[in-house]
CSV table of C-alpha atoms in Angstrom, one decimal:
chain,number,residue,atom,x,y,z
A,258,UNK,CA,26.0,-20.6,-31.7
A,259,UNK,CA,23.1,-21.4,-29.0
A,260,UNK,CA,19.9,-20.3,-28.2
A,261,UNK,CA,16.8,-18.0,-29.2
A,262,UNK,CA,16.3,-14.6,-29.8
A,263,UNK,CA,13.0,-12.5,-29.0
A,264,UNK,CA,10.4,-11.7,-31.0
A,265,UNK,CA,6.6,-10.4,-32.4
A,266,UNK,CA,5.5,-12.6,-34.8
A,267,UNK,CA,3.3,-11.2,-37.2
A,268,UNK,CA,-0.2,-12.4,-38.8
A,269,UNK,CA,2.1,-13.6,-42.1
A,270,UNK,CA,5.0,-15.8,-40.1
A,271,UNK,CA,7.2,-13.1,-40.1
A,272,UNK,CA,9.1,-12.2,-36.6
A,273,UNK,CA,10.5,-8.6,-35.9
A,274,UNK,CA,13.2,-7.6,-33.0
A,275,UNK,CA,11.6,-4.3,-32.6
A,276,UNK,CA,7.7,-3.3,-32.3
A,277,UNK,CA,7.2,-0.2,-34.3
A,278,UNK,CA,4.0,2.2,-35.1
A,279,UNK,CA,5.3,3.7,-37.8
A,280,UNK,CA,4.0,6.6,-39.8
A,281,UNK,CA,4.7,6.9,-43.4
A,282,UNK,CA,4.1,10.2,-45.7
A,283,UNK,CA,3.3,9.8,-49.1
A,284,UNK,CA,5.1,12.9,-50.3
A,285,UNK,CA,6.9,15.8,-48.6
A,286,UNK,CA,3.9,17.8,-47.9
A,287,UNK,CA,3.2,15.4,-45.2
A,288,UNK,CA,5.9,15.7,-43.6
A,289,UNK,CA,5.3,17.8,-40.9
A,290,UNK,CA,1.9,16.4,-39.9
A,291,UNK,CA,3.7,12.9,-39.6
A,292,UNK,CA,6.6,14.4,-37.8
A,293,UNK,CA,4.1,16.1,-34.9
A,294,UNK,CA,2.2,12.9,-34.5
A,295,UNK,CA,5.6,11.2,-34.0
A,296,UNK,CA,6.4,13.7,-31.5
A,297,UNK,CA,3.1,13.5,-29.5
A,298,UNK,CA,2.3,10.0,-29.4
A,299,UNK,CA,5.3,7.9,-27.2
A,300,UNK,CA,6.6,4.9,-29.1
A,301,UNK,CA,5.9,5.8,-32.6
A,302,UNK,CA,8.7,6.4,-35.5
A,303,UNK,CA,8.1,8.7,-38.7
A,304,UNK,CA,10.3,8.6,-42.0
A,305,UNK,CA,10.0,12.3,-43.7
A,306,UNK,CA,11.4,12.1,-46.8
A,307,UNK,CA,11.7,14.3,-49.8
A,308,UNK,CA,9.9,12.7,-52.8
A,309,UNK,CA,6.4,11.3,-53.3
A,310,UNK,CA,5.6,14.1,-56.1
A,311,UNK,CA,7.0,15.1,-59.5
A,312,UNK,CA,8.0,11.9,-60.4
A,313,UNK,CA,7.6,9.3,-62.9
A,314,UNK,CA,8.6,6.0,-64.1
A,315,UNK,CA,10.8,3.9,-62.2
A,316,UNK,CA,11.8,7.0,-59.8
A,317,UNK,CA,8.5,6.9,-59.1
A,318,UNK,CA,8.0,2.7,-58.6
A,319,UNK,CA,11.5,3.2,-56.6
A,320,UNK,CA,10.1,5.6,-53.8
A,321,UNK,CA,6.6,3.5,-53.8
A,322,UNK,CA,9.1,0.3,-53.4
A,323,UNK,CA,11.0,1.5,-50.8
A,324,UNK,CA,8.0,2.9,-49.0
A,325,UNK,CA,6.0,0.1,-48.7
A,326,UNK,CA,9.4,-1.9,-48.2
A,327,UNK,CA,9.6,0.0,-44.9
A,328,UNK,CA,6.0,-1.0,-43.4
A,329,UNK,CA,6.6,-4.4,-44.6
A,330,UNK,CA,9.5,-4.3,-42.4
A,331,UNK,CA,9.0,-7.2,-39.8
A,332,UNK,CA,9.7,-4.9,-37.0
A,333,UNK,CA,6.9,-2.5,-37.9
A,334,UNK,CA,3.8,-3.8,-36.0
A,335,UNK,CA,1.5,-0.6,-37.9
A,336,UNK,CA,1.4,1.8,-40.5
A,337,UNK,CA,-0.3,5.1,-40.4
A,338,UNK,CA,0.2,6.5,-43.8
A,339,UNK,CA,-0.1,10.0,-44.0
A,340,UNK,CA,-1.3,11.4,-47.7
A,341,UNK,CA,-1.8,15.1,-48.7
A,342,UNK,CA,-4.3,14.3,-51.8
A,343,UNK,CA,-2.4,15.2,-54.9
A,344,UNK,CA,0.6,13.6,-55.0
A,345,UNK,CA,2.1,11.0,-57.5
A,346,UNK,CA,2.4,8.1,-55.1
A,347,UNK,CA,-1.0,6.3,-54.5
A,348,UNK,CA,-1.9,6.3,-50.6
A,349,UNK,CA,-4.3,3.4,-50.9
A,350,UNK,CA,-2.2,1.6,-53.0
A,351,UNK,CA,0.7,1.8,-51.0
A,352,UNK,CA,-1.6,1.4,-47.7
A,353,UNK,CA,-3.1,-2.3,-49.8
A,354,UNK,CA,0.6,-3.1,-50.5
A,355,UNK,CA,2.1,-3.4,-46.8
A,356,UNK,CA,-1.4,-4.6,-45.9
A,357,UNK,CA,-0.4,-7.9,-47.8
A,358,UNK,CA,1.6,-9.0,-44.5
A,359,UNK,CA,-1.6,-8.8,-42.7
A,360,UNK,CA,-0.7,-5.9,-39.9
A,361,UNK,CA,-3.1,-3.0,-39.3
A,362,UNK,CA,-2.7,0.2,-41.7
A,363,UNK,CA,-4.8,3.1,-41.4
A,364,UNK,CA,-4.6,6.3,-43.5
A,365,UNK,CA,-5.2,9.7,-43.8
A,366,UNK,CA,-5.6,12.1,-46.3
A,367,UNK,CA,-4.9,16.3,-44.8
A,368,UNK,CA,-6.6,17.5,-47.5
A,369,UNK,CA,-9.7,15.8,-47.3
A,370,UNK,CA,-9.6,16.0,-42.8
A,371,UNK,CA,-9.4,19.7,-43.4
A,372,UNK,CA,-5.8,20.7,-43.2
A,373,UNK,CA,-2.6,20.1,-41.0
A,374,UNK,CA,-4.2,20.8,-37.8
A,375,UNK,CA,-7.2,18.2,-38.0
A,376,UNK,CA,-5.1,15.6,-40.1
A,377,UNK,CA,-2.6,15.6,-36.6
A,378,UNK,CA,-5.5,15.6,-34.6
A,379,UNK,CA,-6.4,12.3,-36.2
A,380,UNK,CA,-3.5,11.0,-36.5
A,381,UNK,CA,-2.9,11.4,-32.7
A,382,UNK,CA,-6.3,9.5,-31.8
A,383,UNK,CA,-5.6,6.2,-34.2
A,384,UNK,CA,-2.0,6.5,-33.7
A,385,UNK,CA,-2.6,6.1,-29.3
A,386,UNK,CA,-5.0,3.4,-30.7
A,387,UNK,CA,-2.5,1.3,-32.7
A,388,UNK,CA,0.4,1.8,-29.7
A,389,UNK,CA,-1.8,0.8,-27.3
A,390,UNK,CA,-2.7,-2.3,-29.2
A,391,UNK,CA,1.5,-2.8,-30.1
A,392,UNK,CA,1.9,-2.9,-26.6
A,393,UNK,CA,-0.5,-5.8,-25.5
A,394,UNK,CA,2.3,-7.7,-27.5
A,395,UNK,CA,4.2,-10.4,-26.5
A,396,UNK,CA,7.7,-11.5,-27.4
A,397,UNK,CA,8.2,-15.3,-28.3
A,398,UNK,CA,11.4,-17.6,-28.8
A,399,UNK,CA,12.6,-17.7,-31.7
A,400,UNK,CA,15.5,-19.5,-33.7
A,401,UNK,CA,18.4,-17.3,-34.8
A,402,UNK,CA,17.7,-19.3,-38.0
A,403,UNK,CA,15.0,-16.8,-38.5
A,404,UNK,CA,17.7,-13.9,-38.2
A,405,UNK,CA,18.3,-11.5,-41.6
A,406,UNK,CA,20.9,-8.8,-40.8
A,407,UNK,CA,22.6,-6.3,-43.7
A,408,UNK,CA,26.5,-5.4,-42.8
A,409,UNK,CA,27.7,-2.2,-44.0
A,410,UNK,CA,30.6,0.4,-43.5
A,411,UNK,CA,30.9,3.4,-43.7
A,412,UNK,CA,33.5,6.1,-42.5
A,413,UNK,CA,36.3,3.1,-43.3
A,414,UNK,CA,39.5,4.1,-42.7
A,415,UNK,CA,42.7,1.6,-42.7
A,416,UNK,CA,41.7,-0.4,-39.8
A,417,UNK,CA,38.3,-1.4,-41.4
A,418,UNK,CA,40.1,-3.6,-43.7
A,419,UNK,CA,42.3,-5.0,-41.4
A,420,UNK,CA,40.0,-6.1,-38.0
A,421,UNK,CA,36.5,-4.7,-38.0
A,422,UNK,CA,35.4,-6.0,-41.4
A,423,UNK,CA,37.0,-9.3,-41.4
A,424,UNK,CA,35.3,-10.0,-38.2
A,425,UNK,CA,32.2,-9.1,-38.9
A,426,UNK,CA,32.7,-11.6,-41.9
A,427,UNK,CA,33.5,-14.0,-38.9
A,428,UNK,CA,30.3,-13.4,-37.3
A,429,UNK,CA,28.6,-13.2,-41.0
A,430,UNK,CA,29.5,-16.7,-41.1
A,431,UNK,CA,28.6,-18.1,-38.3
A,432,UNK,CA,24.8,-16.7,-38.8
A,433,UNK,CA,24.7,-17.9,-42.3
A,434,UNK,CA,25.9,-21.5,-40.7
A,435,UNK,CA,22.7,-21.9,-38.6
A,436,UNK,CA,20.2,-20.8,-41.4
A,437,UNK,CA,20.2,-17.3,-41.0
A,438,UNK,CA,20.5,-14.6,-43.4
A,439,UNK,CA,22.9,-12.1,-44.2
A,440,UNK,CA,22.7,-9.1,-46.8
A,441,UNK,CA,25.9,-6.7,-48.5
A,442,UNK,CA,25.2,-4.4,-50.5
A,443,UNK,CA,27.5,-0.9,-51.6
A,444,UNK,CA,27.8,-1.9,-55.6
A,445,UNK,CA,29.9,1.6,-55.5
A,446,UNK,CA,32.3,0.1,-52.8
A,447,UNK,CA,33.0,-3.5,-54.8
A,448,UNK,CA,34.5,-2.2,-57.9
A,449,UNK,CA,37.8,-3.3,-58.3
A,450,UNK,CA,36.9,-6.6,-56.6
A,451,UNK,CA,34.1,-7.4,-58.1
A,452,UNK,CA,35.8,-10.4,-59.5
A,453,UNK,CA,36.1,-12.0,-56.0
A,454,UNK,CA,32.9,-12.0,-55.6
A,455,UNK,CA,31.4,-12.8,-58.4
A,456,UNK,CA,33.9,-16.4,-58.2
A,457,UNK,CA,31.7,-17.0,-54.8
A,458,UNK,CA,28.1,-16.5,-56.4
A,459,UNK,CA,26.4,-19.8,-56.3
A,460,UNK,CA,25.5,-20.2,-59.7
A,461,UNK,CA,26.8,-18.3,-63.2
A,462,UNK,CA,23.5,-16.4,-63.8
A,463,UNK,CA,23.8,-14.7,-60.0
A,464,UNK,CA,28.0,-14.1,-61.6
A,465,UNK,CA,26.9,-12.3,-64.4
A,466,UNK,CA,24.0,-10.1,-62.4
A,467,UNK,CA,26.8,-8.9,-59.9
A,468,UNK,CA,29.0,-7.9,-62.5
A,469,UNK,CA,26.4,-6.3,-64.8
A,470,UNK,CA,25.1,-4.1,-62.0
A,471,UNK,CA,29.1,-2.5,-61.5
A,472,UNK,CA,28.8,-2.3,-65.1
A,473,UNK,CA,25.5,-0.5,-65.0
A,474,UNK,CA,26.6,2.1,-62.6
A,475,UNK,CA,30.1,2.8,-63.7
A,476,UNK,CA,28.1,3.6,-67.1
A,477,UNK,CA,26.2,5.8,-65.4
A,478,UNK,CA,28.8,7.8,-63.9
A,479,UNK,CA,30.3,8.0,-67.7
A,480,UNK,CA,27.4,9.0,-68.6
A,481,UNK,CA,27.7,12.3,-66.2
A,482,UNK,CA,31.1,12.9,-67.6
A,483,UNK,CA,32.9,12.5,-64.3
A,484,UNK,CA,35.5,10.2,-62.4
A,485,UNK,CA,33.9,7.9,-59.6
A,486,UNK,CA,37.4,8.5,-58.1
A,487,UNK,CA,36.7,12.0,-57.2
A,488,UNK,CA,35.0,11.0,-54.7
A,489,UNK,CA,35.4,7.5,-53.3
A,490,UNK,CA,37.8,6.6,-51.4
A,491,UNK,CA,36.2,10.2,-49.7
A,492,UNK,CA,38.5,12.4,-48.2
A,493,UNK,CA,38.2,10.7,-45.0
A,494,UNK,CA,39.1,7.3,-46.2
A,495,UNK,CA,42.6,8.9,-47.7
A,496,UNK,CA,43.0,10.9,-44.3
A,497,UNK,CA,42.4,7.3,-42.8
A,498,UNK,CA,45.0,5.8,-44.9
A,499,UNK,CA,43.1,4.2,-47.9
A,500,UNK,CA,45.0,5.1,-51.0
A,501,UNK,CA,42.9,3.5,-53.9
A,502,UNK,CA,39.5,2.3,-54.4
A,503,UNK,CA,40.9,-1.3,-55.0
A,504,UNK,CA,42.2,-1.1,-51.6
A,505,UNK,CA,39.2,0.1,-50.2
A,506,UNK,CA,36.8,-2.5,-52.1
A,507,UNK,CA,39.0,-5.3,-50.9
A,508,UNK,CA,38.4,-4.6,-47.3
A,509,UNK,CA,34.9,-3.5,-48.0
A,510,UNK,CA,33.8,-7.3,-49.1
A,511,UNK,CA,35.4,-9.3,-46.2
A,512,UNK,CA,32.6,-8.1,-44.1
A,513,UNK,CA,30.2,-10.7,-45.9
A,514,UNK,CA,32.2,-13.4,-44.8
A,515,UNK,CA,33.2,-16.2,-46.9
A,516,UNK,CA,29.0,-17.9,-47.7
A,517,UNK,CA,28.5,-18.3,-51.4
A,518,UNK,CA,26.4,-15.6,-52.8
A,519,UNK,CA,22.8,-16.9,-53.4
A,520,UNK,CA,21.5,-14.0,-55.1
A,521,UNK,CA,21.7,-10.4,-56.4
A,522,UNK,CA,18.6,-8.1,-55.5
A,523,UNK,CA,17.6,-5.2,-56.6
A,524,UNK,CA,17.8,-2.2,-54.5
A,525,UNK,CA,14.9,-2.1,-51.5
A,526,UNK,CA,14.0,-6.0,-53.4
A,527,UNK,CA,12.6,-8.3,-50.3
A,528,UNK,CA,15.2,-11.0,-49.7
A,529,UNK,CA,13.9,-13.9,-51.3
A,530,UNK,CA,15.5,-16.5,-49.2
A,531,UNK,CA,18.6,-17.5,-46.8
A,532,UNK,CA,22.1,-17.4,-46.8
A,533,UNK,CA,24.1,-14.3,-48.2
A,534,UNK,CA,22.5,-12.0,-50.7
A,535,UNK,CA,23.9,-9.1,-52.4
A,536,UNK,CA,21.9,-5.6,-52.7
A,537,UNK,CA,22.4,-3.5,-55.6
A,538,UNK,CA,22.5,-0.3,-53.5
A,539,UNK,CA,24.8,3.0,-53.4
A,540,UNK,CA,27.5,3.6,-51.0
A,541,UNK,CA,25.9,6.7,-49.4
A,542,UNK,CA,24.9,5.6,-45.7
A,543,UNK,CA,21.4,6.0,-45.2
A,544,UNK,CA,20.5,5.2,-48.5
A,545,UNK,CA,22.1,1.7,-48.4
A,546,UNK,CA,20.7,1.0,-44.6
A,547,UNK,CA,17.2,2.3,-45.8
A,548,UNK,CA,17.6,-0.1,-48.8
A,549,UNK,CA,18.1,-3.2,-46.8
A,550,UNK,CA,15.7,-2.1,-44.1
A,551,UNK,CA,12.8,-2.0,-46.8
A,552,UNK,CA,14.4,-5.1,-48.3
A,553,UNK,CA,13.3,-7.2,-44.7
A,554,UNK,CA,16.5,-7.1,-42.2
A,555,UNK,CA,16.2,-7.2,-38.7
A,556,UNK,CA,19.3,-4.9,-38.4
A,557,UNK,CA,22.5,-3.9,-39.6
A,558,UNK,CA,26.0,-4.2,-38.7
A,559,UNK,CA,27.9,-1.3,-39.2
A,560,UNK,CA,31.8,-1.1,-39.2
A,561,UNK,CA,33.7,2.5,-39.3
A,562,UNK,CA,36.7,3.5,-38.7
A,563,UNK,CA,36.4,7.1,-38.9
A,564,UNK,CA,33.1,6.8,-36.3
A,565,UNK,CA,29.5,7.2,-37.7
A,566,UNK,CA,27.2,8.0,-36.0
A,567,UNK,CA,23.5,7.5,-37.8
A,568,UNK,CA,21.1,4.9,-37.2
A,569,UNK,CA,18.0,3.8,-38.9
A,570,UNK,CA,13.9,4.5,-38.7
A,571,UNK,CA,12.9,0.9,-38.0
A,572,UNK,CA,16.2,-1.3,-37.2
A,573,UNK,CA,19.1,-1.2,-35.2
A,574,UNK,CA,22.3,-0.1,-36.4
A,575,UNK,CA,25.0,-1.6,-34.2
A,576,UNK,CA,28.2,-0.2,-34.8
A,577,UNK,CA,31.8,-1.7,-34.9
A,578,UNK,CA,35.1,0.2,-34.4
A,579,UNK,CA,38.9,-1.4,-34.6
A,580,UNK,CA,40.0,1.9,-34.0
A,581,UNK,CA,40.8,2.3,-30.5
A,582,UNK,CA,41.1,6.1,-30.5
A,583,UNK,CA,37.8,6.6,-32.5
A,584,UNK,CA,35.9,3.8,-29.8
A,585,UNK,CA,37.0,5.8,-27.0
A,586,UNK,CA,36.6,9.4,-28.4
A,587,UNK,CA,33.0,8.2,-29.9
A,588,UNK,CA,32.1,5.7,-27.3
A,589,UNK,CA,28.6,7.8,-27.1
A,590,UNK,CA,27.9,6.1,-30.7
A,591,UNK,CA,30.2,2.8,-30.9
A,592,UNK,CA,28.8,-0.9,-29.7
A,593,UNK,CA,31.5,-2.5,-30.4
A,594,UNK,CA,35.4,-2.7,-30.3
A,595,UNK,CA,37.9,-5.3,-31.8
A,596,UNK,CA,40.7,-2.7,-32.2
A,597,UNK,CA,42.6,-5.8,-29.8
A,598,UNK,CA,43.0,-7.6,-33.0
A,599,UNK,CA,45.9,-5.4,-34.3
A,600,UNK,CA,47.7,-5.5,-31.2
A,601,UNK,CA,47.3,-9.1,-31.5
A,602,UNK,CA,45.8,-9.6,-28.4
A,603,UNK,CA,42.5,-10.8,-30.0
A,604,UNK,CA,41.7,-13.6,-32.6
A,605,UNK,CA,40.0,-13.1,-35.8
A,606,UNK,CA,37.8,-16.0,-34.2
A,607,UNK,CA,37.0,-14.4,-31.5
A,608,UNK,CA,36.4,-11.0,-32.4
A,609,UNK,CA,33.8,-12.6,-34.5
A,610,UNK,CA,32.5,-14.1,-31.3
A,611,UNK,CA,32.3,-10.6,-30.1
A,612,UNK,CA,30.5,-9.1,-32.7
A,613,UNK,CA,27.7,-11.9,-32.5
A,614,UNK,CA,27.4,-11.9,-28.7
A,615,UNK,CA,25.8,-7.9,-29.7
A,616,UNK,CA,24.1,-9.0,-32.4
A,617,UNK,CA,22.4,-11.9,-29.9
A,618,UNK,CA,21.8,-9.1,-27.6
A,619,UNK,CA,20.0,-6.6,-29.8
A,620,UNK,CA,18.0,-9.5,-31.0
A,621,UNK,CA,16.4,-10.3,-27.9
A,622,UNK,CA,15.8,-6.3,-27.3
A,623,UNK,CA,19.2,-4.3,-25.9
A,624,UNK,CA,19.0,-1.1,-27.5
A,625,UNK,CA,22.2,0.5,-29.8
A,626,UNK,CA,24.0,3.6,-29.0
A,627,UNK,CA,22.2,4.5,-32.4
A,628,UNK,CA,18.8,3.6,-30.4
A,629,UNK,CA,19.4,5.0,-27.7
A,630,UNK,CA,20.6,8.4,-29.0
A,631,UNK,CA,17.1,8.7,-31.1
A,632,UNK,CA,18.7,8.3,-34.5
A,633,UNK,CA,16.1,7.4,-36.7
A,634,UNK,CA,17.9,8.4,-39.9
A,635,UNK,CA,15.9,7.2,-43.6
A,636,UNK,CA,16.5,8.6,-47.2
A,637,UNK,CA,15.6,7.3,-50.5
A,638,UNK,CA,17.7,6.2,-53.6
A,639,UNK,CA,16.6,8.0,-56.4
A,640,UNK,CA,17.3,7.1,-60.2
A,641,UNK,CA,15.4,9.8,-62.2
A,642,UNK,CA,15.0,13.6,-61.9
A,643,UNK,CA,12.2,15.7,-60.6
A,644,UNK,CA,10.0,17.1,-62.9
């Protein structure tokens, strides 16, 4: 691996891929007004969500986390946060949190600017004022040592197992070779093979973490009375030809190459170093993508075998088939295609060369099908109930 990719440094060292303005409300109720100043104002990204009110506690802390995770993000050049006035999460807290890596946040309350209609108005006026700054911008050089991306599948089906994953393990590797950083996450998707990769973490503290967060969660589904296997492998993994979760799991962790594991994080937790890091984090798609996105990565890597098409608010998705039917019936939404490898036609090797030619090139700015198809897709983990 050669060469630089493009980016914005920021005022605290750190370089994003992508120059967001990105508007953040505090609670539901804000949803709207963030969404229409989205929509008016060219080259800014919103990230309605449902929470922000009638919660408490570590629910509460989560949302907050992941929040101010996202407008850390290092390709979010500015944060307009968006408050309605009553709400549980603090506005200027979160606004002083983000602040910390030294970008521009301003923010708005709609109940104090008079309602909806003002609060956009606003909004529109600072939010064409931070773009226009955002765009004065320029990219610099930078080593792909710098470089954090999350892999993730989703939509697996039998081929996952046997070509995409492994070589986006391949290309895993080569990253974490040259000093980048790479992040797995899916605790739901490891059990049954939790014992691989607990024999790879670097120390026996970072062993015992891994396995007590499987044990955490399959408590918590005891708790609930149910069966985790009545619903993963999903319907479409068995249609796909995944018969247990073992088999599933297996395939699931060759995506993350074959680095030692340096640390387990907790969900939406900022990567606190290089190498490969695992994220405590649930299987479900956009929470897991939203959790490493607040968690620092530039983007993800996203194998499926079924095709899936969803993206993220602030980093590109790039998405990896070796299903040959599903990359040419979903070729609007797949980057990438290394079905060749079961017809042998194409080494493990150098599918993995594949897969990091596109990362290379989303790093210096080519947009994903997930880009360029306006999927902006974010969601929060939750851990309590609404009160």
């Amino acid at each position: 691996m050669s060469g630089m990719f493009l980016g914005y440094r920021r005022p605290n060292g750190d370089v994003g891929i992508r120059n967001h303005l990105l508007i953040i409300p505090t609670v539901i109720c804000a949803n709207q007004v963030c969404t229409r100043i989205a929509q008016l104002v060219p080259g800014t990204v919103a990230i309605p969500h449902q929470h922000g009110c009638s919660q408490i506690g570590a629910d509460k802390q989560r949302t907050f986390d992941v929040l101010a995770g996202t407008g850390k993000n290092p390709n979010v050049g500015a944060v307009i946060v968006i408050s309605l006035g009553c709400e549980v999460i603090d506005p200027k807290a979160l606004a002083a949190a983000i602040q910390e890596t030294g970008k521009p946040v301003e923010v708005i309350d709609i109940q104090e600017a008079g309602g909806s209609v003002k609060a956009i108005k606003l909004g529109t006026e600072i939010a064409r004022r931070l773009r226009s700054e955002l765009d004065q911008m320029e990219k610099t050089e930078v080593p792909f040592s710098e470089l954090k991306i999350g892999v993730k599948c989703g939509g697996s089906d039998a081929t996952s197992g046997l070509a995409s994953n492994p070589a986006l393990g391949a290309a895993a590797d080569t990253l974490i070779r040259n000093g980048g950083t790479v992040v797995i996450g899916e605790t739901t998707e490891i059990i049954g093979a939790e014992h691989v990769l607990a024999g790879r973490c670097r120390t026996p503290e970072t062993a015992a973490k891994l396995l007590y967060i499987v044990d955490r969660f399959e408590k918590e589904v005891e708790r609930m009375g149910e069966d985790m296997r009545g619903g993963n492998p999903s319907p479409g993994n068995i249609a796909g030809g995944l018969s247990t979760i073992e088999e599933k799991s297996l395939g699931c962790i060759s995506k993350c190459g074959t680095a030692p594991i340096e640390g387990v994080i907790e969900y939406a937790e900022r990567i606190p170093g290089k190498g490969l890091y695992f994220m405590d984090s649930p299987g479900n798609d956009i929470e897991c993508v939203s959790g490493m996105a607040a968690g620092g990565v530039h983007l993800v890597c996203f194998t499926t075998g079924r095709g899936t098409p969803t993206g993220s608010a602030v980093i590109p998705v790039i998405k990896i088939t070796g299903n040959k039917q599903i990359f040419e019936r979903m070729n609007d939404n797949m980057d990438v295609d290394v079905s060749d490898m079961l017809a042998g036609t194409l080494t493990l090797e150098e599918a993995g060369e594949r897969i990091w030619q596109e990362i290379a090139e989303v790093s210096r700015g080519k947009e994903t099908k997930a880009e360029l198809l306006g999927h902006q897709e974010f969601s929060i983990n939750r851990i309590g109930p609404s009160l």
